[in-house]
């Protein structure tokens, strides 16, 4: 198993010998470890992205629809 | 009292809580299917109207948020179809970035280390690269990355809402993350 195979593999789906080869390669290859770290940082960066607050206008529109529906009997 | 019961009783505070918890997620999710943020906002608004109308018939067979997300996805797909939006197919192979590997498939050079996420997000180029990459992802990849990595949903929740098998979801997530990693590497090059 070479770096390209390791990088393209879906690690969780590997079984048997392929899983062993993957783990061995990851343990000894600094480049694949660095690649894995890049992926982990990418995922952490996505998680850390600022979340937009809903606009007051959008909230008010939805609340108005809720009120209207409630009056009509939800 | 459960949120759903409060909503059915017309509790406005409960609805506000629901809206504040999920509206931004609905807009981001809709962006996987429609052409721009303002259309995604319209889809999210339509979703709330549909949710309000359908609250009496919500049976609780799925979590409230997955039920709402499924309504949003259906609305977004309908809207995209109406607008004639073309998106890449989900089974498209990812860019294999052959130039990173030598003839036998080993890395030519060790990938650079990225800064920590907080530092990366201070870099405008990084934020632009993420947005642009997300925009270019096939719709299912984008929906999966949005829900798993941005919204922090579990694999099971994402499979439920997108009606995907666990393995299919994992493969698409792997591809989506791979493209985003490559987008960051392209921006950061050797200087991170």
CSV table of C-alpha atoms in Angstrom, one decimal:
chain,number,residue,atom,x,y,z
A,1,UNK,CA,0.0,0.0,0.0
A,2,UNK,CA,1.5,3.3,-1.1
A,3,UNK,CA,0.7,6.9,0.1
A,4,UNK,CA,-1.8,7.5,-2.8
A,5,UNK,CA,-3.8,4.3,-1.7
A,6,UNK,CA,-3.7,5.4,1.9
A,7,UNK,CA,-4.9,8.9,1.2
A,8,UNK,CA,-7.7,7.7,-1.1
A,9,UNK,CA,-8.8,4.9,1.2
A,10,UNK,CA,-12.0,5.1,3.3
A,11,UNK,CA,-10.2,3.9,6.4
A,12,UNK,CA,-13.3,2.9,8.3
A,13,UNK,CA,-14.4,0.5,5.6
A,14,UNK,CA,-11.1,-1.4,5.4
A,15,UNK,CA,-10.9,-4.9,6.8
A,16,UNK,CA,-8.4,-7.7,7.2
A,17,UNK,CA,-5.1,-7.4,5.5
A,18,UNK,CA,-5.9,-4.0,3.9
A,19,UNK,CA,-6.6,-2.6,7.3
A,20,UNK,CA,-3.4,-3.9,8.7
A,21,UNK,CA,-1.4,-2.5,5.8
A,22,UNK,CA,-3.1,0.9,6.1
A,23,UNK,CA,-2.3,1.0,9.8
A,24,UNK,CA,1.3,0.0,9.3
A,25,UNK,CA,1.7,2.6,6.6
A,26,UNK,CA,0.2,5.4,8.7
A,27,UNK,CA,2.5,4.4,11.6
A,28,UNK,CA,5.7,4.7,9.6
A,29,UNK,CA,4.9,7.4,7.0
A,30,UNK,CA,5.4,11.0,8.1
A,31,UNK,CA,3.8,12.3,4.8
A,32,UNK,CA,0.6,10.4,5.3
A,33,UNK,CA,0.5,11.5,9.0
A,34,UNK,CA,0.9,15.1,7.8
A,35,UNK,CA,-1.9,14.6,5.2
A,36,UNK,CA,-4.1,13.1,7.9
A,37,UNK,CA,-3.4,16.1,10.1
A,38,UNK,CA,-4.4,18.4,7.3
A,39,UNK,CA,-7.7,16.6,6.9
A,40,UNK,CA,-8.3,16.8,10.7
A,41,UNK,CA,-7.5,20.5,10.7
A,42,UNK,CA,-9.8,21.1,7.7
A,43,UNK,CA,-12.7,19.4,9.6
A,44,UNK,CA,-11.9,21.4,12.7
A,45,UNK,CA,-11.9,24.6,10.7
A,46,UNK,CA,-15.3,23.8,9.2
A,47,UNK,CA,-16.6,23.2,12.7
A,48,UNK,CA,-15.1,26.5,13.9
A,49,UNK,CA,-16.7,28.6,11.1
A,50,UNK,CA,-18.8,31.4,12.6
A,51,UNK,CA,-22.5,30.6,12.5
A,52,UNK,CA,-24.7,33.3,11.0
A,53,UNK,CA,-27.5,34.6,13.2
A,54,UNK,CA,-30.9,34.5,11.6
A,55,UNK,CA,-32.0,38.0,10.5
A,56,UNK,CA,-34.7,39.6,12.7
A,57,UNK,CA,-36.8,40.0,9.5
A,58,UNK,CA,-36.6,36.3,8.8
A,59,UNK,CA,-37.5,35.5,12.4
A,60,UNK,CA,-40.4,37.9,12.3
A,61,UNK,CA,-41.9,36.4,9.1
A,62,UNK,CA,-41.7,32.9,10.5
A,63,UNK,CA,-43.2,34.1,13.8
A,64,UNK,CA,-46.1,35.8,12.0
A,65,UNK,CA,-46.8,32.6,10.1
A,66,UNK,CA,-46.8,30.7,13.4
A,67,UNK,CA,-49.1,33.2,15.1
A,68,UNK,CA,-51.5,33.1,12.1
A,69,UNK,CA,-51.6,29.3,12.2
A,70,UNK,CA,-52.1,29.3,15.9
A,71,UNK,CA,-55.1,31.6,15.7
A,72,UNK,CA,-56.6,29.3,13.1
A,73,UNK,CA,-56.0,26.4,15.5
A,74,UNK,CA,-52.8,24.3,15.1
B,1,UNK,CA,-43.2,19.7,28.6
B,2,UNK,CA,-41.6,18.6,25.3
B,3,UNK,CA,-40.9,21.2,22.7
B,4,UNK,CA,-43.2,19.6,20.2
B,5,UNK,CA,-46.1,19.8,22.7
B,6,UNK,CA,-45.4,23.4,23.4
B,7,UNK,CA,-45.3,24.1,19.7
B,8,UNK,CA,-48.7,22.4,19.2
B,9,UNK,CA,-50.1,24.6,21.9
B,10,UNK,CA,-49.0,27.7,20.1
B,11,UNK,CA,-46.2,28.6,22.4
B,12,UNK,CA,-44.4,31.4,20.6
B,13,UNK,CA,-41.3,31.1,22.8
B,14,UNK,CA,-41.0,27.5,21.8
B,15,UNK,CA,-41.2,28.4,18.1
B,16,UNK,CA,-38.7,31.1,18.6
B,17,UNK,CA,-36.3,28.6,20.2
B,18,UNK,CA,-36.8,26.2,17.3
B,19,UNK,CA,-36.3,28.9,14.7
B,20,UNK,CA,-33.1,30.2,16.4
B,21,UNK,CA,-31.7,26.7,16.7
B,22,UNK,CA,-32.3,25.6,13.1
B,23,UNK,CA,-32.8,28.5,10.7
B,24,UNK,CA,-29.1,29.1,9.9
B,25,UNK,CA,-28.7,25.3,9.4
B,26,UNK,CA,-31.6,25.3,7.0
B,27,UNK,CA,-30.1,28.1,4.9
B,28,UNK,CA,-26.7,26.4,4.7
B,29,UNK,CA,-28.3,23.1,3.9
B,30,UNK,CA,-30.5,24.7,1.1
B,31,UNK,CA,-27.3,26.2,-0.3
B,32,UNK,CA,-26.3,22.7,-1.4
B,33,UNK,CA,-29.2,22.6,-3.8
B,34,UNK,CA,-30.0,26.1,-4.9
B,35,UNK,CA,-28.1,28.8,-6.7
B,36,UNK,CA,-27.5,31.5,-4.1
B,37,UNK,CA,-27.9,32.6,-0.5
B,38,UNK,CA,-31.1,34.6,-1.2
B,39,UNK,CA,-32.9,31.7,-2.8
B,40,UNK,CA,-31.6,29.5,0.1
B,41,UNK,CA,-33.1,32.0,2.6
B,42,UNK,CA,-36.5,31.8,0.7
B,43,UNK,CA,-36.3,28.0,0.8
B,44,UNK,CA,-35.7,28.2,4.6
B,45,UNK,CA,-38.7,30.5,5.0
B,46,UNK,CA,-40.9,28.2,2.9
B,47,UNK,CA,-39.7,25.4,5.1
B,48,UNK,CA,-40.9,27.1,8.2
B,49,UNK,CA,-44.3,27.7,6.7
B,50,UNK,CA,-44.5,24.0,5.8
B,51,UNK,CA,-43.3,22.9,9.2
B,52,UNK,CA,-46.0,25.1,10.9
B,53,UNK,CA,-48.7,23.6,8.7
B,54,UNK,CA,-47.5,20.1,9.3
B,55,UNK,CA,-46.9,20.2,13.0
B,56,UNK,CA,-50.2,18.6,13.9
B,57,UNK,CA,-49.2,15.6,11.7
B,58,UNK,CA,-45.6,15.2,13.0
B,59,UNK,CA,-45.6,11.7,14.4
B,60,UNK,CA,-42.2,11.8,16.1
B,61,UNK,CA,-40.8,8.9,14.1
B,62,UNK,CA,-37.7,10.9,13.5
B,63,UNK,CA,-36.2,13.8,15.5
B,64,UNK,CA,-37.8,17.1,15.0
B,65,UNK,CA,-34.6,18.6,13.4
B,66,UNK,CA,-34.2,15.7,10.9
B,67,UNK,CA,-37.9,16.0,10.0
B,68,UNK,CA,-37.5,19.8,9.4
B,69,UNK,CA,-34.2,19.3,7.4
B,70,UNK,CA,-36.0,16.7,5.2
B,71,UNK,CA,-38.7,19.2,4.4
B,72,UNK,CA,-36.0,21.8,3.6
B,73,UNK,CA,-34.2,19.4,1.3
B,74,UNK,CA,-37.4,18.5,-0.6
B,75,UNK,CA,-38.3,22.2,-1.0
B,76,UNK,CA,-34.7,23.1,-2.1
B,77,UNK,CA,-34.7,20.3,-4.7
B,78,UNK,CA,-38.0,21.4,-6.1
B,79,UNK,CA,-36.8,25.0,-6.2
B,80,UNK,CA,-33.5,24.0,-7.9
B,81,UNK,CA,-35.4,22.0,-10.5
B,82,UNK,CA,-37.8,25.0,-11.1
B,83,UNK,CA,-34.8,27.3,-11.5
B,84,UNK,CA,-33.0,24.8,-13.7
B,85,UNK,CA,-29.8,24.7,-11.6
B,86,UNK,CA,-27.2,22.3,-12.9
B,87,UNK,CA,-24.9,20.7,-10.3
B,88,UNK,CA,-22.1,18.2,-10.8
B,89,UNK,CA,-23.1,14.6,-10.4
B,90,UNK,CA,-22.3,13.0,-7.0
B,91,UNK,CA,-20.6,10.0,-8.5
B,92,UNK,CA,-18.0,12.2,-10.1
B,93,UNK,CA,-14.5,11.1,-9.2
B,94,UNK,CA,-12.5,13.5,-7.0
B,95,UNK,CA,-9.5,15.2,-8.4
B,96,UNK,CA,-6.7,12.7,-7.6
B,97,UNK,CA,-4.1,15.4,-7.4
B,98,UNK,CA,-1.6,13.1,-9.2
B,99,UNK,CA,1.2,15.7,-9.0
B,100,UNK,CA,1.5,15.2,-5.2
B,101,UNK,CA,2.6,11.6,-5.8
B,102,UNK,CA,5.5,10.2,-7.7
B,103,UNK,CA,5.4,7.4,-10.2
B,104,UNK,CA,5.0,4.6,-7.6
B,105,UNK,CA,2.4,6.6,-5.6
B,106,UNK,CA,4.5,8.0,-2.7
B,107,UNK,CA,4.3,11.6,-1.7
B,108,UNK,CA,6.9,13.7,-3.5
B,109,UNK,CA,7.1,15.9,-0.4
B,110,UNK,CA,5.6,15.9,3.0
B,111,UNK,CA,2.3,18.0,3.1
B,112,UNK,CA,2.6,21.2,5.0
B,113,UNK,CA,1.2,21.6,8.4
B,114,UNK,CA,-1.8,23.9,8.6
B,115,UNK,CA,-2.2,26.5,11.4
B,116,UNK,CA,-4.9,25.9,14.0
B,117,UNK,CA,-8.5,26.4,12.8
B,118,UNK,CA,-8.9,29.7,14.7
B,119,UNK,CA,-5.8,31.2,13.0
B,120,UNK,CA,-6.9,29.8,9.6
B,121,UNK,CA,-10.3,31.5,9.9
B,122,UNK,CA,-8.7,34.9,10.4
B,123,UNK,CA,-7.2,34.5,6.9
B,124,UNK,CA,-9.8,35.9,4.4
B,125,UNK,CA,-8.3,33.9,1.6
B,126,UNK,CA,-9.0,30.7,3.6
B,127,UNK,CA,-12.6,31.7,4.2
B,128,UNK,CA,-13.1,32.5,0.5
B,129,UNK,CA,-11.5,29.2,-0.5
B,130,UNK,CA,-13.8,27.3,1.8
B,131,UNK,CA,-16.9,29.1,0.5
B,132,UNK,CA,-15.8,28.6,-3.1
B,133,UNK,CA,-15.0,24.9,-2.6
B,134,UNK,CA,-18.3,24.3,-0.9
B,135,UNK,CA,-20.1,26.0,-3.8
B,136,UNK,CA,-18.3,23.6,-6.2
B,137,UNK,CA,-19.2,20.4,-4.4
B,138,UNK,CA,-21.8,18.1,-5.8
B,139,UNK,CA,-25.0,18.6,-3.9
B,140,UNK,CA,-24.9,15.5,-1.8
B,141,UNK,CA,-21.3,16.0,-0.8
B,142,UNK,CA,-22.1,19.5,0.2
B,143,UNK,CA,-25.1,18.5,2.2
B,144,UNK,CA,-23.1,15.8,4.0
B,145,UNK,CA,-20.1,18.1,4.7
B,146,UNK,CA,-22.5,20.8,5.9
B,147,UNK,CA,-24.4,18.6,8.2
B,148,UNK,CA,-21.5,16.5,9.5
B,149,UNK,CA,-18.7,19.0,9.7
B,150,UNK,CA,-20.3,22.4,10.0
B,151,UNK,CA,-23.4,21.5,11.9
B,152,UNK,CA,-21.9,18.6,13.9
B,153,UNK,CA,-24.6,16.1,13.1
B,154,UNK,CA,-24.0,12.4,13.6
B,155,UNK,CA,-23.5,10.0,10.8
B,156,UNK,CA,-26.8,8.3,11.6
B,157,UNK,CA,-28.7,11.5,11.5
B,158,UNK,CA,-27.2,12.4,8.2
B,159,UNK,CA,-28.0,9.0,6.7
B,160,UNK,CA,-31.6,9.4,7.9
B,161,UNK,CA,-32.2,12.8,6.5
B,162,UNK,CA,-30.5,12.2,3.2
B,163,UNK,CA,-31.7,8.6,2.9
B,164,UNK,CA,-28.2,7.3,2.3
B,165,UNK,CA,-26.4,4.1,3.4
B,166,UNK,CA,-23.7,4.5,6.0
B,167,UNK,CA,-21.0,3.5,3.5
B,168,UNK,CA,-22.2,5.8,0.8
B,169,UNK,CA,-22.4,8.7,3.2
B,170,UNK,CA,-18.8,7.9,4.4
B,171,UNK,CA,-17.4,7.8,0.9
B,172,UNK,CA,-19.1,11.1,-0.1
B,173,UNK,CA,-17.9,12.7,3.2
B,174,UNK,CA,-14.3,11.5,2.5
B,175,UNK,CA,-14.4,13.0,-1.0
B,176,UNK,CA,-15.9,16.3,0.2
B,177,UNK,CA,-13.3,16.6,3.0
B,178,UNK,CA,-10.6,15.8,0.5
B,179,UNK,CA,-11.6,18.6,-1.8
B,180,UNK,CA,-11.8,21.1,1.1
B,181,UNK,CA,-8.4,20.0,2.3
B,182,UNK,CA,-7.0,20.5,-1.2
B,183,UNK,CA,-8.6,23.9,-1.4
B,184,UNK,CA,-6.9,25.0,1.9
B,185,UNK,CA,-3.6,23.5,0.7
B,186,UNK,CA,-3.8,25.5,-2.5
B,187,UNK,CA,-4.3,28.7,-0.5
B,188,UNK,CA,-1.7,28.0,2.2
B,189,UNK,CA,0.9,26.3,-0.1
B,190,UNK,CA,4.1,26.0,1.7
B,191,UNK,CA,3.7,29.0,4.0
B,192,UNK,CA,1.4,27.7,6.7
